[in-house]
CSV table of C-alpha atoms in Angstrom, one decimal:
chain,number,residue,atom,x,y,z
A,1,UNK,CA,1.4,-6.7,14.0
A,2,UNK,CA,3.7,-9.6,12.9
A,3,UNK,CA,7.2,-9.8,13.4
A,4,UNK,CA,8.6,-7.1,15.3
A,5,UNK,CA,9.4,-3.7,13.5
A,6,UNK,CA,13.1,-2.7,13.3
A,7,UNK,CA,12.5,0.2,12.0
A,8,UNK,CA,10.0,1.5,13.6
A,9,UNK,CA,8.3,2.3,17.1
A,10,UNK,CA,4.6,1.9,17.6
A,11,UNK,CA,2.4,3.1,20.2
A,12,UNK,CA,-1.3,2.7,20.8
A,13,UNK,CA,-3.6,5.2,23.2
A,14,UNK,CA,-7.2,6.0,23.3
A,15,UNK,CA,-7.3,5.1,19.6
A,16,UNK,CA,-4.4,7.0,18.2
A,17,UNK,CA,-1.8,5.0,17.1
A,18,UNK,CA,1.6,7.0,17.1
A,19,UNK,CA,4.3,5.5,14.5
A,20,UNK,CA,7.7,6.8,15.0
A,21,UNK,CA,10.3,6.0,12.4
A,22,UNK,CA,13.5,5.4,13.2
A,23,UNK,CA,15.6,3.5,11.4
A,24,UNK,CA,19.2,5.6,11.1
A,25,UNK,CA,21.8,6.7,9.8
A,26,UNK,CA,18.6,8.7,7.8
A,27,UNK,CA,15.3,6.7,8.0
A,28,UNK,CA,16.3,5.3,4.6
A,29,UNK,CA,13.0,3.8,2.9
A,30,UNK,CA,14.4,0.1,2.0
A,31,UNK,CA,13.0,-3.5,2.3
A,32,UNK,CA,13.4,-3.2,6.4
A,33,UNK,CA,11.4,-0.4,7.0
A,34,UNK,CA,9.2,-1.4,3.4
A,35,UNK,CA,8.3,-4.7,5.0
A,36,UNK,CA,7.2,-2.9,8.9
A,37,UNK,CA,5.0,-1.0,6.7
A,38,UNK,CA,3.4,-2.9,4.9
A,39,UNK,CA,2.9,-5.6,8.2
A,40,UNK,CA,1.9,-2.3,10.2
A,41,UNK,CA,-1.0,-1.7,7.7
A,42,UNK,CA,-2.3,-5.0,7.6
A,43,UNK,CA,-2.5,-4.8,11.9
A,44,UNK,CA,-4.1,-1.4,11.3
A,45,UNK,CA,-6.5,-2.8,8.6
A,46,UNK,CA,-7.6,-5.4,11.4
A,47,UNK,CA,-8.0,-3.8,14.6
A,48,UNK,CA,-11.0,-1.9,15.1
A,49,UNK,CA,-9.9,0.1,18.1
A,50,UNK,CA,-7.5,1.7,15.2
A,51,UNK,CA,-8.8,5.5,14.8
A,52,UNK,CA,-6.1,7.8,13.8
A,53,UNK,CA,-1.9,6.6,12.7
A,54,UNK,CA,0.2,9.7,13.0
A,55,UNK,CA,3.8,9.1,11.8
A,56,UNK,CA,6.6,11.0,13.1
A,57,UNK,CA,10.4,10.5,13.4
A,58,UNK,CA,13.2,9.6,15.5
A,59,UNK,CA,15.7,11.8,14.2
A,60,UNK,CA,15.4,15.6,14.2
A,61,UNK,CA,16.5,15.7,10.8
A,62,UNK,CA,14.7,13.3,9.3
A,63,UNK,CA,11.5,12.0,8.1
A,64,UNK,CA,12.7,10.1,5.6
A,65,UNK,CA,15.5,10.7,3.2
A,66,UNK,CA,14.1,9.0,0.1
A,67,UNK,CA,14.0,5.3,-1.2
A,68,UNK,CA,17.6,2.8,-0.8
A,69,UNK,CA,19.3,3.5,-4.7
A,70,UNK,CA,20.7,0.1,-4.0
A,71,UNK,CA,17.3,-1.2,-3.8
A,72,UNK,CA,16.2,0.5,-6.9
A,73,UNK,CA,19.2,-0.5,-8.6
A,74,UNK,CA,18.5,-4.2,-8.2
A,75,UNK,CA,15.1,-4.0,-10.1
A,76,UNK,CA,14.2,-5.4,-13.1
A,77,UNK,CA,16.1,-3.0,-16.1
A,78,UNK,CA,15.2,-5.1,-19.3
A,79,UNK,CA,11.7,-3.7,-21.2
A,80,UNK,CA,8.8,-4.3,-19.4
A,81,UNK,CA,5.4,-4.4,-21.3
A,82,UNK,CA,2.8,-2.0,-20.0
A,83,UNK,CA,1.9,-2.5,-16.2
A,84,UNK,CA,-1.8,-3.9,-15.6
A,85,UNK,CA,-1.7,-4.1,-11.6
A,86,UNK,CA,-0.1,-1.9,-9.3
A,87,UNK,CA,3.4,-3.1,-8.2
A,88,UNK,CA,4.7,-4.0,-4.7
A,89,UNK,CA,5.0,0.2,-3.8
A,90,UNK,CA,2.5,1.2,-5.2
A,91,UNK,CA,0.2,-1.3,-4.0
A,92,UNK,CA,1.5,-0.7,-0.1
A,93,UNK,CA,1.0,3.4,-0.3
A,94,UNK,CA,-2.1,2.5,-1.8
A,95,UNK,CA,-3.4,0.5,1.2
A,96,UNK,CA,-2.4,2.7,2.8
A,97,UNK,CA,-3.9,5.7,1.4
A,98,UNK,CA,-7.3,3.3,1.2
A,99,UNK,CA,-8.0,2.9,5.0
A,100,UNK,CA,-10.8,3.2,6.8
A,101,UNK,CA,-9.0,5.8,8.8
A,102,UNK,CA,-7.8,8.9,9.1
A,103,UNK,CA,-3.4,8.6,8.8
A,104,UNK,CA,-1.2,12.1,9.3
A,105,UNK,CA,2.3,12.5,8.7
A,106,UNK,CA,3.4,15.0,11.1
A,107,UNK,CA,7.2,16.5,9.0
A,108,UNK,CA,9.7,17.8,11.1
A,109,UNK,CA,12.9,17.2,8.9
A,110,UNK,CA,13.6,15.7,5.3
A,111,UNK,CA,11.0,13.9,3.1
A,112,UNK,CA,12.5,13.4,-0.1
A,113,UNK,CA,11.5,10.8,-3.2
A,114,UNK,CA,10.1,8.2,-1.2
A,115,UNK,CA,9.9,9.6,1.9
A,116,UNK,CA,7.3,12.3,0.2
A,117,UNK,CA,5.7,9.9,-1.4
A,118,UNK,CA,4.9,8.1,1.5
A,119,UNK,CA,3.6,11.7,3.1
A,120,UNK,CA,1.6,12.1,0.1
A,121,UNK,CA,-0.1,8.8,0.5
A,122,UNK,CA,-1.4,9.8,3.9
A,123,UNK,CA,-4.7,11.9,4.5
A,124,UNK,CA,-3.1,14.8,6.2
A,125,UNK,CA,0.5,16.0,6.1
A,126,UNK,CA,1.5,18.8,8.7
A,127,UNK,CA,5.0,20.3,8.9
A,128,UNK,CA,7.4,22.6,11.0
A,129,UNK,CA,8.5,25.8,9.8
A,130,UNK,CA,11.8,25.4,11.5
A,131,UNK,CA,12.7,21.9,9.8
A,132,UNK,CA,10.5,20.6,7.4
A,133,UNK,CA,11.9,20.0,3.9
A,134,UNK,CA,10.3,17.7,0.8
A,135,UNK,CA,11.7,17.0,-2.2
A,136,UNK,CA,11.0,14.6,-5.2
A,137,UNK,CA,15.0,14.7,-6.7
A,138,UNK,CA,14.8,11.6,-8.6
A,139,UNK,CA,14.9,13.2,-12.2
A,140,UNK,CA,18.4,14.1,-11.3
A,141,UNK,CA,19.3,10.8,-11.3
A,142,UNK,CA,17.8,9.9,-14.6
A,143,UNK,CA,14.1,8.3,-13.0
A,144,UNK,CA,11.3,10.0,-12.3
A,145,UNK,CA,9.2,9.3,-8.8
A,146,UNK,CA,7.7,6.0,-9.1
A,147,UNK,CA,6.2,5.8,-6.0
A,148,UNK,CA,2.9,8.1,-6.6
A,149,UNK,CA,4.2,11.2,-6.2
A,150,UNK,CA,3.9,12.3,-10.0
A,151,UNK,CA,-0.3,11.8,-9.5
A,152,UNK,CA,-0.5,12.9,-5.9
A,153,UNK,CA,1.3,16.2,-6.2
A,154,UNK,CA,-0.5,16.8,-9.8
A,155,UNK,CA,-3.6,16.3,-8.3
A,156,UNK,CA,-2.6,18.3,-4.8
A,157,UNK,CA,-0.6,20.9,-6.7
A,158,UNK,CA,-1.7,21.1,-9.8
A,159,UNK,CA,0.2,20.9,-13.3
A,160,UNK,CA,2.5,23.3,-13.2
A,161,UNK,CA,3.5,23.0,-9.2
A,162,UNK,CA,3.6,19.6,-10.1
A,163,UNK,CA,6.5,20.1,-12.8
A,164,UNK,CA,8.2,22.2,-11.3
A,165,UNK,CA,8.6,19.9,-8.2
A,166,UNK,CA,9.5,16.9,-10.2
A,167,UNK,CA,11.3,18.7,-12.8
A,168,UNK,CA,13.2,21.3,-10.8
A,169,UNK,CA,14.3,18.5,-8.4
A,170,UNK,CA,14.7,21.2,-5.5
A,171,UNK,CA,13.9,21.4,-2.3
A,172,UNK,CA,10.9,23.2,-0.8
A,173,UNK,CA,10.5,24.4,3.0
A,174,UNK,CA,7.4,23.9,4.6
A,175,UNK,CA,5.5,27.8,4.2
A,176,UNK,CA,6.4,27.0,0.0
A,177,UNK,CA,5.3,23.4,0.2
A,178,UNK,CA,1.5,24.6,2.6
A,179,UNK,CA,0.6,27.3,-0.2
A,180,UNK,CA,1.5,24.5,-2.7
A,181,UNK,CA,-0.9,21.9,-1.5
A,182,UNK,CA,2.2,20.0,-0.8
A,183,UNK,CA,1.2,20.4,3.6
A,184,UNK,CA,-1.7,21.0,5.1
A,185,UNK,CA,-0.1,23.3,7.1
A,186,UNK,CA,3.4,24.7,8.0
A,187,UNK,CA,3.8,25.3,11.8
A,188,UNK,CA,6.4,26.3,13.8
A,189,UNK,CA,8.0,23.8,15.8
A,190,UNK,CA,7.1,24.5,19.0
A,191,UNK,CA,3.4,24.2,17.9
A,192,UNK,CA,3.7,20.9,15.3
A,193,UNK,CA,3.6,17.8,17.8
A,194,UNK,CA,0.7,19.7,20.0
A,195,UNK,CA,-1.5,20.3,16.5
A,196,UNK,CA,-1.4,17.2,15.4
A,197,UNK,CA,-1.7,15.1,18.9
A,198,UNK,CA,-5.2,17.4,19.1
A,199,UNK,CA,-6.3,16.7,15.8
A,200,UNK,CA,-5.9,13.3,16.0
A,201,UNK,CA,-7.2,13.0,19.4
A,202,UNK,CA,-10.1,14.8,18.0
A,203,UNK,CA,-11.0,12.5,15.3
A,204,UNK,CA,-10.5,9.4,17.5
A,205,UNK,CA,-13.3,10.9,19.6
A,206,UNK,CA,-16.1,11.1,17.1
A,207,UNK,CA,-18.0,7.9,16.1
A,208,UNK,CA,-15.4,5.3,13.8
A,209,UNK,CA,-18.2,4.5,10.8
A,210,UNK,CA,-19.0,8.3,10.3
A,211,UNK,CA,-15.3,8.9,9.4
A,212,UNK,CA,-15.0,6.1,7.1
A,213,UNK,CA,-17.5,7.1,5.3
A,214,UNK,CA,-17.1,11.0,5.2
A,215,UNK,CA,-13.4,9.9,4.0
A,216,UNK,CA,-14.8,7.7,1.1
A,217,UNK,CA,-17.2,10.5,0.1
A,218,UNK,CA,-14.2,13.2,-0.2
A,219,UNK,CA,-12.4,10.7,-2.2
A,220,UNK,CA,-15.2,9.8,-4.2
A,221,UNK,CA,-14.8,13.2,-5.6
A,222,UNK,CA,-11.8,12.6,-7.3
A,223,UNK,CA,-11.0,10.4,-10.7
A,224,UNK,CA,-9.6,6.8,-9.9
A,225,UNK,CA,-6.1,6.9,-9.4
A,226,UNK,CA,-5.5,3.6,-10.8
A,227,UNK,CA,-4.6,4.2,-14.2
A,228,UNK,CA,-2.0,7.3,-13.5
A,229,UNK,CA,-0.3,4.8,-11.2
A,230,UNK,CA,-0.1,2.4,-14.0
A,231,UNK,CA,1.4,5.2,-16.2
A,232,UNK,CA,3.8,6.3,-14.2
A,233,UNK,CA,4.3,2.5,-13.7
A,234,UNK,CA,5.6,2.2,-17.1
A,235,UNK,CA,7.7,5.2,-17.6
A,236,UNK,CA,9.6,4.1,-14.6
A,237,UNK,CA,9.9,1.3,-15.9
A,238,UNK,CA,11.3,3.0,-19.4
A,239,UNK,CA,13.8,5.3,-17.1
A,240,UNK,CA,14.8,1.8,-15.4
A,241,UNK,CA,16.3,0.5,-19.1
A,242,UNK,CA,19.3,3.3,-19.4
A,243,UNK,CA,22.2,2.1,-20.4
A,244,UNK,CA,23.8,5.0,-17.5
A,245,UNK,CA,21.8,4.5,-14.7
A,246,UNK,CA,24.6,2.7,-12.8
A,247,UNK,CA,26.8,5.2,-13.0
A,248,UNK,CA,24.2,7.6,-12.2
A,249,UNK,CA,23.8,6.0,-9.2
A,250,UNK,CA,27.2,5.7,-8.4
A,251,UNK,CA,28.0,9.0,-8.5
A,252,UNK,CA,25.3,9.9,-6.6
A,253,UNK,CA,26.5,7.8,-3.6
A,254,UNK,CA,29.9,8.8,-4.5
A,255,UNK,CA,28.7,12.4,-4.0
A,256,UNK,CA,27.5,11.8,-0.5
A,257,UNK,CA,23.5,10.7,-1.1
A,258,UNK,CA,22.7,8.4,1.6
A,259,UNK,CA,24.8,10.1,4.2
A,260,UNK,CA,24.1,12.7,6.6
A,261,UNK,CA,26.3,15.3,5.2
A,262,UNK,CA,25.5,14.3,1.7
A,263,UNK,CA,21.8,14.3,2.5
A,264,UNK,CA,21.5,17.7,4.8
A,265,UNK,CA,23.0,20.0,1.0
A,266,UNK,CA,20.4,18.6,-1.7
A,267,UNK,CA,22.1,21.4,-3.7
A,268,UNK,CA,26.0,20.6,-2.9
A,269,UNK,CA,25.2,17.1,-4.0
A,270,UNK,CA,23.3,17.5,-6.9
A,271,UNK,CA,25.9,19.7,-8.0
A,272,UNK,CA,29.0,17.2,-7.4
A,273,UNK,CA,26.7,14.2,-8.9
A,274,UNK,CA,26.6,16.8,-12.1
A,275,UNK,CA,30.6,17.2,-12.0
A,276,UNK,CA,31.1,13.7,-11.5
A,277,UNK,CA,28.5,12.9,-14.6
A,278,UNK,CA,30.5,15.4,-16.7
A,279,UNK,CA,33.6,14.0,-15.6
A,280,UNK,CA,32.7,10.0,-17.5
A,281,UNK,CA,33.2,12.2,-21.0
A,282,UNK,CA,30.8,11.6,-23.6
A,283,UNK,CA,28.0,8.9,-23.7
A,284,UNK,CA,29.2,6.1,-26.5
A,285,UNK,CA,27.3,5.4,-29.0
């Protein structure tokens, strides 16, 4: 696989390869875990014996909180002219949403921004009724989700679901996110881990060439995802020139985001990040 993960465990059996995040304090999605990713797919790409990646987590609480705001903060913020290749993020979920395989994320906690994102770029997405919770909060913050999840939830949800998710930046449970298109299925706890082991045992049973392709004819289906990546691309790259951003995002960590506490009340945070925003006055001219 490359250098060895930190933040992540791998385990390989009868052709199921179980990925288990854990990178604490909340299985934040930054250039560590990023990086075992992206050296994870390429080792996947490669071995043949590969027929099935479920990714769980670690922490009963998390999946994966969203993407490192000092990461984001440290990308480019001048103007960029209009993307014409996917950029590092996209290009990774890509790949990853591209293999010959069959990949599940099996929720049982929070997948926010990122953390969806990365759900959404998997085949199959399964979550507990007890614990699962997605969100895509980033227009809060003055960005939009720039890792997919404006075209994967448009095309999952459709229009409407799809604006209200981005646009309502709330949290959904599990039953609300299945009849969404958001899961695959909400199940409770107890039955989760022994759905998904199944399934995937399953699908590692039947013949390796014959899932390939019956995964590229489903896909083939749908329009080329390509140029919506590239749009949402650029308006990221728009959101990424404001003047406030900074102390958007220092509020926001200010507020608690990237902390357990801060993390477990989406809606307690949210609403000190807007008291704290308010608090700056008026924007100067």
């Amino acid at each position: 696989m490359g250098p060895e993960p930190t933040t992540l465990r791998v385990e390989n059996n009868a052709g199921v390869t179980v990925v288990t995040l854990d990178h604490p304090p909340v299985n934040l999605l930054d250039v560590a875990m990023m990086t075992d990713l992206a050296h994870l797919e390429a080792a996947v790409r490669a071995d043949p014996s590969v027929r099935v990646v479920i990714f769980r987590s670690a922490d009963p609480e998390f999946f994966v909180a969203h993407a490192d705001l000092e990461l984001i903060r440290r990308l480019p913020r001048e103007a960029q002219p209009p993307p014409t290749e996917l950029g590092f993020f996209h290009a990774l979920l890509e790949r990853w949403r591209t293999l010959p395989i069959v990949t599940i994320a099996e929720i049982d906690g929070i997948a926010r921004g990122g953390g969806s994102e990365l759900a959404l770029s998997l085949d199959l997405r399964f979550g507990s009724v007890e614990g699962a919770v997605l969100g895509q909060p980033e227009v809060a913050l003055g960005i939009i989700p720039g890792g997919s999840g404006t075209q994967r939830l448009g095309r999952l949800a459709g229009r409407a679901r799809a604006l209200e998710i981005v646009l309502g930046c709330d949290d959904f449970d599990a039953t609300t996110a299945a009849a969404y298109g958001w899961l695959n299925r909400a199940l409770p706890r107890a039955e989760l881990r022994p759905f998904v082991d199944r399934l995937a045992a399953r699908i590692a049973s039947y013949p390796r060439d014959a899932v390939r392709l019956a995964k590229g004819a489903v896909d083939a289906a749908a329009a080329d995802v390509v140029p919506g990546l590239l749009a949402e691309q650029a308006a990221w790259n728009e959101t990424m020139t404001d003047p406030e951003l900074d102390a958007r995002f220092d509020a926001a960590l200010a507020a608690g985001a990237q902390t357990r506490a801060g993390e477990r009340d989406l809606d307690a945070l949210l609403t000190r990040l807007a008291v704290g925003t308010a608090d700056r006055g008026p924007r100067r001219p």
